[in-house]
Amino acid sequence: MATLLYRLGAFSARRWRTMLIGWLLTLAAVVGLGLTLAGSFADSGSIPGSPAQTALTKMDRHFPEPDQQSAQIVFQAPPGQKVTDAAPRTAVADALEAMGRIFGVSEVENPAESGTVSKDGRTAVAEVTFATKEADDVPDGTLDAVRAAGDGAEQAGLKAVYGGIDLRDVTWRLEMIPAADFIGMPTGASDAGCIESFAENPVHWVKVRPSEVGRHWEEHGTWLRPPILIDLRLLDPSDSGLQVLEGRTRVGVLRGRLREGLHVASHHQAWVGHP
């Protein structure tokens, strides 16, 4: 064995160029076979079969991310009365019960339980959640049925309006809004805090949406579909500014991306309702 190794070493010293080329060819062959037989690379963040992945899969199954639309129905009692009085309270309860039976409505919040009754007791805000996904339009038949259910409260002397405004008095315009204006923009009382919850993890809320939503954020720094805002003068003539009526997830993502230094355009399209 020692003689063989001696001869091999002597040969390598005399023909070192030949040996170098041979080793390089061998290395290239090994690398080529590795790339050919290794299969494809995966960038998935999951580890199938692991305890942690099993737990995450079960959580996603039992606690899916919300993907629904909602609307606010505002009930206002006449001057000198409260929505908490016996007759108005019964009228509101009957209207909400009727809304809950409508096909396409998945949940109706009770203002008394959700704490969305004004301090003076004249106004109550009810949240109606639809089974329609956020990317789709709520069927007109469902919306008409919800409005019809609110007619009973109006017949009892209450005023029932969508979002606290009469849509017949609104002028809608597609406008470009500065990104900074969305930082402190409010939303309805029953959804207070939800925009901030979306802003805490903007990457996640984009990831759970269709892939074209993420591409649009990365390429253009804005949302794919404009949200809906209202001029606060519609709610109170002495007020000013804008309020988010629809698109709270998008506004939350915008805030979060601004805080994390991600790509964000300077202005963003939005539908704005004015008096």
PDB file of C-alpha atoms in Angstrom:
ATOM      1  CA  MET A   1       0.000   0.000   0.000  1.00  0.00           C
ATOM      2  CA  ALA A   2       2.857   2.371   0.876  1.00  0.00           C
ATOM      3  CA  THR A   3       4.515   1.690  -2.510  1.00  0.00           C
ATOM      4  CA  LEU A   4       1.248   2.368  -4.353  1.00  0.00           C
ATOM      5  CA  LEU A   5       0.711   5.636  -2.543  1.00  0.00           C
ATOM      6  CA  TYR A   6       4.335   6.641  -3.241  1.00  0.00           C
ATOM      7  CA  ARG A   7       3.926   5.975  -6.981  1.00  0.00           C
ATOM      8  CA  LEU A   8       0.628   7.887  -7.034  1.00  0.00           C
ATOM      9  CA  GLY A   9       2.214  10.865  -5.293  1.00  0.00           C
ATOM     10  CA  ALA A  10       5.199  10.838  -7.644  1.00  0.00           C
ATOM     11  CA  PHE A  11       2.896  10.660 -10.683  1.00  0.00           C
ATOM     12  CA  SER A  12       0.833  13.565  -9.345  1.00  0.00           C
ATOM     13  CA  ALA A  13       3.994  15.637  -8.878  1.00  0.00           C
ATOM     14  CA  ARG A  14       5.213  14.957 -12.438  1.00  0.00           C
ATOM     15  CA  ARG A  15       1.813  15.308 -14.117  1.00  0.00           C
ATOM     16  CA  TRP A  16       0.171  17.830 -11.850  1.00  0.00           C
ATOM     17  CA  ARG A  17      -1.669  19.553 -14.727  1.00  0.00           C
ATOM     18  CA  THR A  18      -3.250  16.243 -15.764  1.00  0.00           C
ATOM     19  CA  MET A  19      -4.292  15.488 -12.182  1.00  0.00           C
ATOM     20  CA  LEU A  20      -5.796  18.977 -11.707  1.00  0.00           C
ATOM     21  CA  ILE A  21      -7.872  18.708 -14.884  1.00  0.00           C
ATOM     22  CA  GLY A  22      -9.038  15.236 -13.829  1.00  0.00           C
ATOM     23  CA  TRP A  23     -10.210  16.416 -10.412  1.00  0.00           C
ATOM     24  CA  LEU A  24     -11.994  19.413 -11.930  1.00  0.00           C
ATOM     25  CA  LEU A  25     -13.823  17.145 -14.401  1.00  0.00           C
ATOM     26  CA  THR A  26     -14.798  14.814 -11.544  1.00  0.00           C
ATOM     27  CA  LEU A  27     -16.090  17.746  -9.481  1.00  0.00           C
ATOM     28  CA  ALA A  28     -18.133  19.070 -12.412  1.00  0.00           C
ATOM     29  CA  ALA A  29     -19.670  15.623 -12.952  1.00  0.00           C
ATOM     30  CA  VAL A  30     -20.669  15.323  -9.284  1.00  0.00           C
ATOM     31  CA  VAL A  31     -22.256  18.814  -9.265  1.00  0.00           C
ATOM     32  CA  GLY A  32     -24.132  18.070 -12.510  1.00  0.00           C
ATOM     33  CA  LEU A  33     -25.536  14.814 -11.155  1.00  0.00           C
ATOM     34  CA  GLY A  34     -26.560  16.565  -7.930  1.00  0.00           C
ATOM     35  CA  LEU A  35     -28.508  19.275  -9.735  1.00  0.00           C
ATOM     36  CA  THR A  36     -30.132  16.742 -12.068  1.00  0.00           C
ATOM     37  CA  LEU A  37     -31.261  14.287  -9.395  1.00  0.00           C
ATOM     38  CA  ALA A  38     -31.929  16.677  -6.497  1.00  0.00           C
ATOM     39  CA  GLY A  39     -35.456  17.672  -7.594  1.00  0.00           C
ATOM     40  CA  SER A  40     -36.917  21.160  -7.167  1.00  0.00           C
ATOM     41  CA  PHE A  41     -36.429  23.577  -4.290  1.00  0.00           C
ATOM     42  CA  ALA A  42     -39.396  24.614  -2.123  1.00  0.00           C
ATOM     43  CA  ASP A  43     -39.928  27.978  -0.420  1.00  0.00           C
ATOM     44  CA  SER A  44     -42.842  26.869   1.759  1.00  0.00           C
ATOM     45  CA  GLY A  45     -42.825  28.003   5.364  1.00  0.00           C
ATOM     46  CA  SER A  46     -44.560  24.842   6.536  1.00  0.00           C
ATOM     47  CA  ILE A  47     -43.027  21.625   7.861  1.00  0.00           C
ATOM     48  CA  PRO A  48     -45.509  18.831   7.091  1.00  0.00           C
ATOM     49  CA  GLY A  49     -45.844  16.306   9.896  1.00  0.00           C
ATOM     50  CA  SER A  50     -44.264  18.476  12.581  1.00  0.00           C
ATOM     51  CA  PRO A  51     -46.230  19.137  15.819  1.00  0.00           C
ATOM     52  CA  ALA A  52     -46.155  22.890  15.217  1.00  0.00           C
ATOM     53  CA  GLN A  53     -47.508  22.573  11.670  1.00  0.00           C
ATOM     54  CA  THR A  54     -50.239  20.192  12.857  1.00  0.00           C
ATOM     55  CA  ALA A  55     -51.329  22.747  15.467  1.00  0.00           C
ATOM     56  CA  LEU A  56     -51.354  25.585  12.912  1.00  0.00           C
ATOM     57  CA  THR A  57     -53.415  23.488  10.493  1.00  0.00           C
ATOM     58  CA  LYS A  58     -55.998  22.785  13.203  1.00  0.00           C
ATOM     59  CA  MET A  59     -56.157  26.476  14.162  1.00  0.00           C
ATOM     60  CA  ASP A  60     -56.719  27.502  10.534  1.00  0.00           C
ATOM     61  CA  ARG A  61     -59.510  24.921  10.287  1.00  0.00           C
ATOM     62  CA  HIS A  62     -61.318  25.971  13.453  1.00  0.00           C
ATOM     63  CA  PHE A  63     -60.495  29.695  13.436  1.00  0.00           C
ATOM     64  CA  PRO A  64     -60.424  30.781   9.765  1.00  0.00           C
ATOM     65  CA  GLU A  65     -59.542  34.362   8.871  1.00  0.00           C
ATOM     66  CA  PRO A  66     -62.661  36.518   8.434  1.00  0.00           C
ATOM     67  CA  ASP A  67     -63.511  37.222   4.807  1.00  0.00           C
ATOM     68  CA  GLN A  68     -66.922  38.841   4.995  1.00  0.00           C
ATOM     69  CA  GLN A  69     -68.557  42.191   4.465  1.00  0.00           C
ATOM     70  CA  SER A  70     -70.575  44.164   6.969  1.00  0.00           C
ATOM     71  CA  ALA A  71     -72.780  47.239   7.112  1.00  0.00           C
ATOM     72  CA  GLN A  72     -73.981  49.569   9.834  1.00  0.00           C
ATOM     73  CA  ILE A  73     -77.654  50.300  10.445  1.00  0.00           C
ATOM     74  CA  VAL A  74     -78.213  53.388  12.576  1.00  0.00           C
ATOM     75  CA  PHE A  75     -81.459  53.760  14.530  1.00  0.00           C
ATOM     76  CA  GLN A  76     -82.329  57.189  15.894  1.00  0.00           C
ATOM     77  CA  ALA A  77     -85.232  57.954  18.212  1.00  0.00           C
ATOM     78  CA  PRO A  78     -87.320  61.143  17.846  1.00  0.00           C
ATOM     79  CA  PRO A  79     -86.498  64.130  20.070  1.00  0.00           C
ATOM     80  CA  GLY A  80     -87.509  63.497  23.660  1.00  0.00           C
ATOM     81  CA  GLN A  81     -87.295  59.706  23.294  1.00  0.00           C
ATOM     82  CA  LYS A  82     -84.558  57.093  23.651  1.00  0.00           C
ATOM     83  CA  VAL A  83     -83.925  53.870  21.759  1.00  0.00           C
ATOM     84  CA  THR A  84     -83.783  52.221  25.173  1.00  0.00           C
ATOM     85  CA  ASP A  85     -87.417  53.164  25.924  1.00  0.00           C
ATOM     86  CA  ALA A  86     -89.904  50.290  25.782  1.00  0.00           C
ATOM     87  CA  ALA A  87     -91.540  51.006  22.399  1.00  0.00           C
ATOM     88  CA  PRO A  88     -88.393  52.015  20.454  1.00  0.00           C
ATOM     89  CA  ARG A  89     -86.428  49.134  22.012  1.00  0.00           C
ATOM     90  CA  THR A  90     -89.069  46.664  20.838  1.00  0.00           C
ATOM     91  CA  ALA A  91     -89.099  48.174  17.342  1.00  0.00           C
ATOM     92  CA  VAL A  92     -85.305  47.923  17.052  1.00  0.00           C
ATOM     93  CA  ALA A  93     -85.280  44.342  18.369  1.00  0.00           C
ATOM     94  CA  ASP A  94     -87.985  43.305  15.862  1.00  0.00           C
ATOM     95  CA  ALA A  95     -86.073  44.921  12.992  1.00  0.00           C
ATOM     96  CA  LEU A  96     -82.804  43.201  13.952  1.00  0.00           C
ATOM     97  CA  GLU A  97     -84.538  39.858  14.332  1.00  0.00           C
ATOM     98  CA  ALA A  98     -86.021  40.247  10.843  1.00  0.00           C
ATOM     99  CA  MET A  99     -82.590  41.120   9.423  1.00  0.00           C
ATOM    100  CA  GLY A 100     -81.082  38.018  11.025  1.00  0.00           C
ATOM    101  CA  ARG A 101     -83.542  35.802   9.143  1.00  0.00           C
ATOM    102  CA  ILE A 102     -82.578  37.212   5.733  1.00  0.00           C
ATOM    103  CA  PHE A 103     -80.769  34.836   3.399  1.00  0.00           C
ATOM    104  CA  GLY A 104     -77.212  36.103   2.974  1.00  0.00           C
ATOM    105  CA  VAL A 105     -76.986  37.668   6.453  1.00  0.00           C
ATOM    106  CA  SER A 106     -74.719  35.667   8.757  1.00  0.00           C
ATOM    107  CA  GLU A 107     -74.862  37.778  11.940  1.00  0.00           C
ATOM    108  CA  VAL A 108     -76.608  40.804  13.427  1.00  0.00           C
ATOM    109  CA  GLU A 109     -75.169  42.559  16.485  1.00  0.00           C
ATOM    110  CA  ASN A 110     -77.424  43.904  19.222  1.00  0.00           C
ATOM    111  CA  PRO A 111     -76.400  47.524  20.033  1.00  0.00           C
ATOM    112  CA  ALA A 112     -77.249  47.031  23.701  1.00  0.00           C
ATOM    113  CA  GLU A 113     -74.821  44.099  23.919  1.00  0.00           C
ATOM    114  CA  SER A 114     -72.067  45.590  21.746  1.00  0.00           C
ATOM    115  CA  GLY A 115     -72.110  48.939  23.560  1.00  0.00           C
ATOM    116  CA  THR A 116     -72.968  51.003  20.470  1.00  0.00           C
ATOM    117  CA  VAL A 117     -75.738  53.115  21.992  1.00  0.00           C
ATOM    118  CA  SER A 118     -74.999  56.838  22.263  1.00  0.00           C
ATOM    119  CA  LYS A 119     -74.648  58.476  25.685  1.00  0.00           C
ATOM    120  CA  ASP A 120     -77.891  60.413  25.283  1.00  0.00           C
ATOM    121  CA  GLY A 121     -79.692  57.170  24.389  1.00  0.00           C
ATOM    122  CA  ARG A 122     -81.155  58.528  21.139  1.00  0.00           C
ATOM    123  CA  THR A 123     -78.935  56.609  18.684  1.00  0.00           C
ATOM    124  CA  ALA A 124     -77.991  52.951  18.359  1.00  0.00           C
ATOM    125  CA  VAL A 125     -75.693  51.368  15.771  1.00  0.00           C
ATOM    126  CA  ALA A 126     -76.234  47.749  14.713  1.00  0.00           C
ATOM    127  CA  GLU A 127     -73.616  45.780  12.765  1.00  0.00           C
ATOM    128  CA  VAL A 128     -74.996  43.480  10.049  1.00  0.00           C
ATOM    129  CA  THR A 129     -72.501  40.900   8.711  1.00  0.00           C
ATOM    130  CA  PHE A 130     -73.100  39.331   5.308  1.00  0.00           C
ATOM    131  CA  ALA A 131     -72.025  35.907   4.098  1.00  0.00           C
ATOM    132  CA  THR A 132     -70.553  37.578   0.993  1.00  0.00           C
ATOM    133  CA  LYS A 133     -66.756  37.575   0.710  1.00  0.00           C
ATOM    134  CA  GLU A 134     -64.986  40.923   0.799  1.00  0.00           C
ATOM    135  CA  ALA A 135     -63.911  40.673  -2.846  1.00  0.00           C
ATOM    136  CA  ASP A 136     -67.514  40.143  -4.044  1.00  0.00           C
ATOM    137  CA  ASP A 137     -70.589  42.361  -4.141  1.00  0.00           C
ATOM    138  CA  VAL A 138     -73.428  41.811  -1.697  1.00  0.00           C
ATOM    139  CA  PRO A 139     -76.500  40.814  -3.777  1.00  0.00           C
ATOM    140  CA  ASP A 140     -78.975  43.655  -4.305  1.00  0.00           C
ATOM    141  CA  GLY A 141     -81.784  41.417  -3.080  1.00  0.00           C
ATOM    142  CA  THR A 142     -80.051  40.972   0.266  1.00  0.00           C
ATOM    143  CA  LEU A 143     -79.471  44.714   0.684  1.00  0.00           C
ATOM    144  CA  ASP A 144     -83.058  45.506  -0.263  1.00  0.00           C
ATOM    145  CA  ALA A 145     -84.312  42.966   2.271  1.00  0.00           C
ATOM    146  CA  VAL A 146     -82.165  44.524   5.022  1.00  0.00           C
ATOM    147  CA  ARG A 147     -83.543  47.983   4.233  1.00  0.00           C
ATOM    148  CA  ALA A 148     -87.082  46.611   4.182  1.00  0.00           C
ATOM    149  CA  ALA A 149     -86.527  45.071   7.612  1.00  0.00           C
ATOM    150  CA  GLY A 150     -85.587  48.509   8.908  1.00  0.00           C
ATOM    151  CA  ASP A 151     -88.820  50.006   7.595  1.00  0.00           C
ATOM    152  CA  GLY A 152     -90.687  48.520  10.560  1.00  0.00           C
ATOM    153  CA  ALA A 153     -88.620  50.630  12.943  1.00  0.00           C
ATOM    154  CA  GLU A 154     -89.334  53.744  10.890  1.00  0.00           C
ATOM    155  CA  GLN A 155     -93.057  53.041  11.081  1.00  0.00           C
ATOM    156  CA  ALA A 156     -92.661  53.045  14.862  1.00  0.00           C
ATOM    157  CA  GLY A 157     -91.242  56.588  14.715  1.00  0.00           C
ATOM    158  CA  LEU A 158     -87.526  55.758  14.531  1.00  0.00           C
ATOM    159  CA  LYS A 159     -85.179  56.845  11.778  1.00  0.00           C
ATOM    160  CA  ALA A 160     -83.192  53.973  10.247  1.00  0.00           C
ATOM    161  CA  VAL A 161     -80.362  54.780   7.833  1.00  0.00           C
ATOM    162  CA  TYR A 162     -77.321  52.962   6.429  1.00  0.00           C
ATOM    163  CA  GLY A 163     -74.048  54.137   7.928  1.00  0.00           C
ATOM    164  CA  GLY A 164     -75.794  57.051   9.638  1.00  0.00           C
ATOM    165  CA  ILE A 165     -76.484  58.889   6.370  1.00  0.00           C
ATOM    166  CA  ASP A 166     -79.165  59.051   3.729  1.00  0.00           C
ATOM    167  CA  LEU A 167     -77.449  57.797   0.579  1.00  0.00           C
ATOM    168  CA  ARG A 168     -79.783  59.843  -1.610  1.00  0.00           C
ATOM    169  CA  ASP A 169     -78.086  63.014  -0.338  1.00  0.00           C
ATOM    170  CA  VAL A 170     -74.537  61.869  -1.148  1.00  0.00           C
ATOM    171  CA  THR A 171     -72.379  62.833  -4.133  1.00  0.00           C
ATOM    172  CA  TRP A 172     -69.718  60.199  -4.890  1.00  0.00           C
ATOM    173  CA  ARG A 173     -66.354  60.999  -6.451  1.00  0.00           C
ATOM    174  CA  LEU A 174     -63.249  58.900  -7.106  1.00  0.00           C
ATOM    175  CA  GLU A 175     -60.409  60.901  -5.552  1.00  0.00           C
ATOM    176  CA  MET A 176     -56.681  60.643  -4.858  1.00  0.00           C
ATOM    177  CA  ILE A 177     -56.076  60.822  -1.090  1.00  0.00           C
ATOM    178  CA  PRO A 178     -52.593  61.447   0.422  1.00  0.00           C
ATOM    179  CA  ALA A 179     -51.230  58.418   2.274  1.00  0.00           C
ATOM    180  CA  ALA A 180     -50.702  60.515   5.417  1.00  0.00           C
ATOM    181  CA  ASP A 181     -54.443  61.224   5.638  1.00  0.00           C
ATOM    182  CA  PHE A 182     -55.155  57.532   6.314  1.00  0.00           C
ATOM    183  CA  ILE A 183     -52.902  57.354   9.396  1.00  0.00           C
ATOM    184  CA  GLY A 184     -55.514  58.607  11.849  1.00  0.00           C
ATOM    185  CA  MET A 185     -58.655  58.226   9.747  1.00  0.00           C
ATOM    186  CA  PRO A 186     -61.519  56.857  11.908  1.00  0.00           C
ATOM    187  CA  THR A 187     -64.155  54.267  11.129  1.00  0.00           C
ATOM    188  CA  GLY A 188     -67.557  53.468  12.634  1.00  0.00           C
ATOM    189  CA  ALA A 189     -67.963  53.164  16.403  1.00  0.00           C
ATOM    190  CA  SER A 190     -68.759  49.453  16.255  1.00  0.00           C
ATOM    191  CA  ASP A 191     -65.496  48.793  14.373  1.00  0.00           C
ATOM    192  CA  ALA A 192     -63.258  51.033  16.472  1.00  0.00           C
ATOM    193  CA  GLY A 193     -59.803  49.460  16.707  1.00  0.00           C
ATOM    194  CA  CYS A 194     -60.169  47.023  13.823  1.00  0.00           C
ATOM    195  CA  ILE A 195     -58.046  49.121  11.431  1.00  0.00           C
ATOM    196  CA  GLU A 196     -55.227  49.123  13.966  1.00  0.00           C
ATOM    197  CA  SER A 197     -55.507  45.346  14.367  1.00  0.00           C
ATOM    198  CA  PHE A 198     -54.976  44.964  10.619  1.00  0.00           C
ATOM    199  CA  ALA A 199     -52.070  47.448  10.749  1.00  0.00           C
ATOM    200  CA  GLU A 200     -50.217  45.277  13.271  1.00  0.00           C
ATOM    201  CA  ASN A 201     -49.509  42.597  10.645  1.00  0.00           C
ATOM    202  CA  PRO A 202     -49.881  44.032   7.116  1.00  0.00           C
ATOM    203  CA  VAL A 203     -47.882  41.252   5.450  1.00  0.00           C
ATOM    204  CA  HIS A 204     -50.249  38.601   6.817  1.00  0.00           C
ATOM    205  CA  TRP A 205     -53.428  40.390   5.712  1.00  0.00           C
ATOM    206  CA  VAL A 206     -52.058  40.771   2.185  1.00  0.00           C
ATOM    207  CA  LYS A 207     -50.874  37.158   2.090  1.00  0.00           C
ATOM    208  CA  VAL A 208     -54.345  35.749   2.862  1.00  0.00           C
ATOM    209  CA  ARG A 209     -55.833  37.691  -0.052  1.00  0.00           C
ATOM    210  CA  PRO A 210     -55.631  36.617  -3.743  1.00  0.00           C
ATOM    211  CA  SER A 211     -52.125  36.763  -5.191  1.00  0.00           C
ATOM    212  CA  GLU A 212     -52.918  39.731  -7.460  1.00  0.00           C
ATOM    213  CA  VAL A 213     -53.564  41.850  -4.348  1.00  0.00           C
ATOM    214  CA  GLY A 214     -50.007  41.242  -3.108  1.00  0.00           C
ATOM    215  CA  ARG A 215     -48.495  41.901  -6.534  1.00  0.00           C
ATOM    216  CA  HIS A 216     -50.347  45.212  -6.768  1.00  0.00           C
ATOM    217  CA  TRP A 217     -49.048  46.328  -3.354  1.00  0.00           C
ATOM    218  CA  GLU A 218     -45.463  45.399  -4.276  1.00  0.00           C
ATOM    219  CA  GLU A 219     -45.560  46.968  -7.756  1.00  0.00           C
ATOM    220  CA  HIS A 220     -47.714  50.048  -7.122  1.00  0.00           C
ATOM    221  CA  GLY A 221     -47.664  50.504  -3.343  1.00  0.00           C
ATOM    222  CA  THR A 222     -51.444  50.703  -3.083  1.00  0.00           C
ATOM    223  CA  TRP A 223     -54.622  48.633  -3.023  1.00  0.00           C
ATOM    224  CA  LEU A 224     -56.213  46.921  -5.988  1.00  0.00           C
ATOM    225  CA  ARG A 225     -59.773  48.116  -5.247  1.00  0.00           C
ATOM    226  CA  PRO A 226     -60.479  51.617  -3.849  1.00  0.00           C
ATOM    227  CA  PRO A 227     -62.101  51.747  -0.382  1.00  0.00           C
ATOM    228  CA  ILE A 228     -65.191  53.839   0.352  1.00  0.00           C
ATOM    229  CA  LEU A 229     -64.912  56.948   2.529  1.00  0.00           C
ATOM    230  CA  ILE A 230     -67.455  59.532   3.648  1.00  0.00           C
ATOM    231  CA  ASP A 231     -67.154  63.213   4.443  1.00  0.00           C
ATOM    232  CA  LEU A 232     -67.812  63.579   8.182  1.00  0.00           C
ATOM    233  CA  ARG A 233     -70.043  66.589   7.465  1.00  0.00           C
ATOM    234  CA  LEU A 234     -72.648  64.034   6.358  1.00  0.00           C
ATOM    235  CA  LEU A 235     -72.849  62.868   9.968  1.00  0.00           C
ATOM    236  CA  ASP A 236     -72.362  66.241  11.608  1.00  0.00           C
ATOM    237  CA  PRO A 237     -72.345  69.495   9.574  1.00  0.00           C
ATOM    238  CA  SER A 238     -69.945  71.032  12.079  1.00  0.00           C
ATOM    239  CA  ASP A 239     -67.397  68.198  11.701  1.00  0.00           C
ATOM    240  CA  SER A 240     -64.592  67.829   9.149  1.00  0.00           C
ATOM    241  CA  GLY A 241     -62.370  65.125   7.672  1.00  0.00           C
ATOM    242  CA  LEU A 242     -63.093  61.658   6.276  1.00  0.00           C
ATOM    243  CA  GLN A 243     -64.224  58.343   7.764  1.00  0.00           C
ATOM    244  CA  VAL A 244     -63.687  54.813   6.447  1.00  0.00           C
ATOM    245  CA  LEU A 245     -67.017  53.281   5.464  1.00  0.00           C
ATOM    246  CA  GLU A 246     -65.730  50.182   3.622  1.00  0.00           C
ATOM    247  CA  GLY A 247     -62.213  48.802   3.134  1.00  0.00           C
ATOM    248  CA  ARG A 248     -60.915  48.752   6.712  1.00  0.00           C
ATOM    249  CA  THR A 249     -58.490  45.904   5.956  1.00  0.00           C
ATOM    250  CA  ARG A 250     -56.938  47.861   3.079  1.00  0.00           C
ATOM    251  CA  VAL A 251     -56.535  51.001   5.186  1.00  0.00           C
ATOM    252  CA  GLY A 252     -55.015  48.936   7.994  1.00  0.00           C
ATOM    253  CA  VAL A 253     -52.532  47.347   5.581  1.00  0.00           C
ATOM    254  CA  LEU A 254     -51.584  50.813   4.337  1.00  0.00           C
ATOM    255  CA  ARG A 255     -50.902  52.029   7.877  1.00  0.00           C
ATOM    256  CA  GLY A 256     -48.854  48.960   8.695  1.00  0.00           C
ATOM    257  CA  ARG A 257     -46.760  49.235   5.539  1.00  0.00           C
ATOM    258  CA  LEU A 258     -46.042  52.882   6.304  1.00  0.00           C
ATOM    259  CA  ARG A 259     -44.810  51.972   9.792  1.00  0.00           C
ATOM    260  CA  GLU A 260     -42.666  49.087   8.567  1.00  0.00           C
ATOM    261  CA  GLY A 261     -41.063  51.131   5.790  1.00  0.00           C
ATOM    262  CA  LEU A 262     -42.516  49.018   2.971  1.00  0.00           C
ATOM    263  CA  HIS A 263     -43.286  50.358  -0.494  1.00  0.00           C
ATOM    264  CA  VAL A 264     -46.256  52.761  -0.272  1.00  0.00           C
ATOM    265  CA  ALA A 265     -47.448  55.236  -2.916  1.00  0.00           C
ATOM    266  CA  SER A 266     -47.809  58.894  -1.970  1.00  0.00           C
ATOM    267  CA  HIS A 267     -51.513  59.019  -2.951  1.00  0.00           C
ATOM    268  CA  HIS A 268     -54.271  56.392  -3.086  1.00  0.00           C
ATOM    269  CA  GLN A 269     -57.589  56.154  -4.923  1.00  0.00           C
ATOM    270  CA  ALA A 270     -60.775  56.076  -2.869  1.00  0.00           C
ATOM    271  CA  TRP A 271     -64.463  56.655  -3.416  1.00  0.00           C
ATOM    272  CA  VAL A 272     -65.528  59.608  -1.284  1.00  0.00           C
ATOM    273  CA  GLY A 273     -69.106  60.556  -0.442  1.00  0.00           C
ATOM    274  CA  HIS A 274     -69.706  64.298  -0.016  1.00  0.00           C
ATOM    275  CA  PRO A 275     -72.773  66.307   1.044  1.00  0.00           C
TER     276      PRO A 275
END
